[in-house]
Coordinates of C-alpha atoms in Angstrom, one line a residue:
M12 CA 159.3 -152.2 182.4
D13 CA 159.0 -148.5 183.3
Q14 CA 161.2 -147.7 186.3
A15 CA 158.4 -145.7 188.0
V16 CA 156.3 -148.9 188.0
K17 CA 158.9 -151.2 189.6
T18 CA 158.0 -152.4 193.1
N19 CA 161.1 -154.4 193.9
V20 CA 164.5 -152.9 193.0
N21 CA 167.8 -154.4 194.2
G22 CA 165.8 -156.7 196.5
I23 CA 164.2 -153.7 198.2
D24 CA 160.4 -153.5 198.4
V25 CA 160.2 -149.8 197.2
A26 CA 156.5 -149.4 198.2
G27 CA 157.2 -150.8 201.7
L28 CA 160.2 -148.5 202.1
T29 CA 158.3 -145.5 200.9
E30 CA 155.4 -146.3 203.3
A31 CA 157.8 -146.9 206.2
A32 CA 159.6 -143.5 205.5
G33 CA 156.2 -141.8 205.4
A34 CA 155.1 -143.3 208.7
I35 CA 158.3 -142.3 210.4
G36 CA 158.0 -138.8 209.0
E37 CA 154.5 -138.6 210.5
N38 CA 155.5 -140.3 213.8
P39 CA 159.2 -140.0 214.6
E40 CA 158.9 -142.5 217.5
Q41 CA 158.3 -145.2 214.8
G42 CA 161.9 -144.5 213.6
M43 CA 163.7 -144.9 216.9
V44 CA 166.0 -147.9 217.0
N45 CA 167.6 -149.1 220.1
F46 CA 170.6 -151.5 220.2
V47 CA 172.1 -153.4 223.1
V48 CA 175.1 -155.5 222.3
T49 CA 177.0 -157.4 225.0
T50 CA 180.6 -158.7 224.6
N51 CA 182.1 -161.3 226.9
W52 CA 185.8 -162.2 227.1
L53 CA 186.5 -165.8 226.3
G54 CA 190.2 -165.8 227.1
Q55 CA 193.4 -164.6 225.5
T56 CA 192.3 -162.0 222.9
Q57 CA 189.0 -163.7 222.0
C58 CA 185.6 -162.3 222.8
E59 CA 182.0 -163.2 221.9
T60 CA 179.5 -160.6 221.2
E61 CA 175.7 -161.2 221.4
I62 CA 173.0 -159.0 220.1
T63 CA 171.0 -158.8 223.4
R64 CA 168.4 -156.3 222.2
M65 CA 167.2 -154.5 219.1
A66 CA 164.0 -152.5 219.2
L67 CA 162.4 -150.6 216.4
G68 CA 159.6 -148.1 217.2
G69 CA 159.6 -149.5 220.8
E70 CA 159.0 -153.1 219.7
D71 CA 161.7 -155.8 220.3
L72 CA 162.9 -157.6 217.3
D73 CA 164.2 -161.2 217.3
R74 CA 168.0 -160.9 216.6
P75 CA 169.6 -164.2 217.8
F76 CA 173.1 -163.4 216.6
T77 CA 176.5 -163.7 218.0
F78 CA 180.0 -163.1 216.6
R79 CA 183.5 -163.6 217.8
T80 CA 186.6 -161.4 217.6
D81 CA 190.2 -162.4 217.9
E82 CA 193.6 -161.0 217.0
P83 CA 196.2 -162.4 214.7
T84 CA 199.0 -164.5 216.3
E85 CA 201.4 -161.6 215.7
L86 CA 199.2 -159.6 218.1
F87 CA 199.1 -162.5 220.6
G88 CA 195.8 -163.9 219.5
K89 CA 194.8 -167.3 218.0
N90 CA 193.9 -165.8 214.6
E91 CA 190.5 -167.6 214.6
Y92 CA 188.2 -164.6 214.0
P93 CA 188.3 -161.1 212.5
N94 CA 189.6 -158.5 214.9
P95 CA 187.6 -155.6 216.2
Q96 CA 189.0 -153.1 213.7
E97 CA 188.1 -155.4 210.8
Y98 CA 184.5 -155.6 212.2
L99 CA 184.4 -151.8 212.6
L100 CA 185.4 -151.2 209.0
G101 CA 183.2 -154.0 207.7
S102 CA 180.3 -152.7 209.7
M103 CA 180.8 -149.2 208.2
N104 CA 181.1 -150.7 204.7
G105 CA 177.9 -152.8 205.2
C106 CA 175.9 -149.8 206.5
M107 CA 177.0 -147.7 203.5
A108 CA 176.2 -150.5 201.1
V109 CA 172.6 -150.7 202.5
G110 CA 172.4 -147.0 201.9
Y111 CA 173.5 -147.3 198.2
V112 CA 171.1 -150.2 197.6
A113 CA 168.1 -148.6 199.2
G114 CA 168.8 -145.2 197.8
A115 CA 169.2 -146.6 194.3
A116 CA 166.0 -148.6 194.7
M117 CA 164.1 -145.5 195.7
Q118 CA 165.3 -143.9 192.4
G119 CA 164.5 -147.0 190.4
I120 CA 168.2 -147.6 189.7
T121 CA 169.1 -151.2 189.4
I122 CA 172.6 -152.0 190.8
E123 CA 174.6 -154.7 189.0
S124 CA 177.6 -154.7 191.4
L125 CA 178.6 -152.8 194.5
S126 CA 181.7 -152.9 196.7
V127 CA 182.9 -150.7 199.5
E128 CA 186.5 -150.9 200.5
A129 CA 187.8 -149.1 203.7
R130 CA 191.5 -148.7 204.5
G131 CA 193.2 -147.2 207.5
D132 CA 196.4 -147.3 209.6
I133 CA 196.8 -147.6 213.3
D134 CA 200.1 -146.9 215.1
L135 CA 200.2 -149.5 218.0
R136 CA 202.3 -147.1 220.1
G137 CA 199.0 -145.4 221.0
F138 CA 197.2 -148.6 222.0
L139 CA 200.2 -149.8 224.0
G140 CA 200.5 -146.4 225.8
L141 CA 204.1 -145.9 224.5
S142 CA 203.5 -142.3 223.4
D143 CA 201.2 -139.5 224.5
T144 CA 201.4 -138.0 221.1
V145 CA 200.2 -141.0 219.1
K146 CA 196.4 -141.6 218.8
P147 CA 195.2 -145.1 219.7
G148 CA 193.1 -145.2 216.6
Y149 CA 192.9 -144.0 213.0
D150 CA 194.0 -140.7 211.7
T151 CA 192.3 -141.3 208.4
I152 CA 190.1 -144.0 207.0
T153 CA 189.8 -144.0 203.2
C154 CA 186.8 -145.5 201.5
T155 CA 186.5 -146.5 197.8
V156 CA 183.0 -147.3 196.5
R157 CA 182.7 -149.2 193.2
I158 CA 179.2 -149.2 191.8
K159 CA 177.8 -150.4 188.5
G160 CA 174.2 -150.3 187.4
D161 CA 171.7 -148.6 185.1
G162 CA 172.1 -145.1 186.8
T163 CA 173.9 -142.2 185.2
P164 CA 177.3 -141.1 186.6
E165 CA 175.5 -138.0 187.9
Q166 CA 172.8 -140.1 189.7
F167 CA 175.5 -142.2 191.3
A168 CA 177.5 -139.1 192.4
E169 CA 174.3 -137.7 194.0
L170 CA 173.7 -141.1 195.6
H171 CA 177.2 -141.1 197.0
E172 CA 176.7 -137.7 198.6
V173 CA 173.4 -138.9 200.1
V174 CA 175.0 -142.0 201.6
K175 CA 177.8 -140.0 203.1
K176 CA 175.2 -137.7 204.7
T177 CA 172.7 -140.4 205.9
S178 CA 174.6 -143.6 206.7
P179 CA 174.6 -144.1 210.5
N180 CA 177.9 -146.0 210.6
Y181 CA 179.6 -143.5 208.2
F182 CA 178.5 -140.8 210.6
N183 CA 179.6 -142.7 213.7
V184 CA 183.1 -143.3 212.3
A185 CA 183.5 -139.8 210.7
S186 CA 182.0 -137.6 213.4
P187 CA 182.6 -137.1 217.1
I188 CA 179.8 -138.7 219.1
N189 CA 179.2 -138.8 222.8
L190 CA 180.5 -142.0 224.4
E191 CA 179.7 -142.5 228.0
S192 CA 181.5 -145.3 229.9
E193 CA 180.7 -146.8 233.2
L194 CA 182.8 -149.3 235.2
V195 CA 181.1 -151.8 237.5
V196 CA 183.6 -153.9 239.6
E197 CA 182.0 -157.1 240.7

């Protein structure tokens, strides 16, 4: 089948994605997404996070999801769930993977396999407040993307640059963003 005629590539409805992109281009409000996520402490190092709102183009979407975080026993947790850093890196990887899959689909490229690996080191002296010169987070995160499909190496290299430029979570991790914090004591 001619790639230009394919309507579903990598599980993506190409015509639907093209139509949605066109509608958002014509009416940017349709592309506004709002997230509200609430995390409650459960005890020790465990928390439960609930997706309390997701809206797309001003319309609420049903997102009945929760997930829990914990720390390994070596960091005084129960080791029952991934820790927040693992979710952060996994969320970035997942966001990038969606970018590769959708971008490849829009070009008619079928992906056979895709993996995104992120690695980073954190010096706990920063988190524990033991040193003013040690950051509490990462200095560097390294990503390795492994992709196989019917695209050329040049097409995949171009797709890689597009994903780095357009992935929301790649941007959020790689770029300074405004973060406002409010404390409410009850």
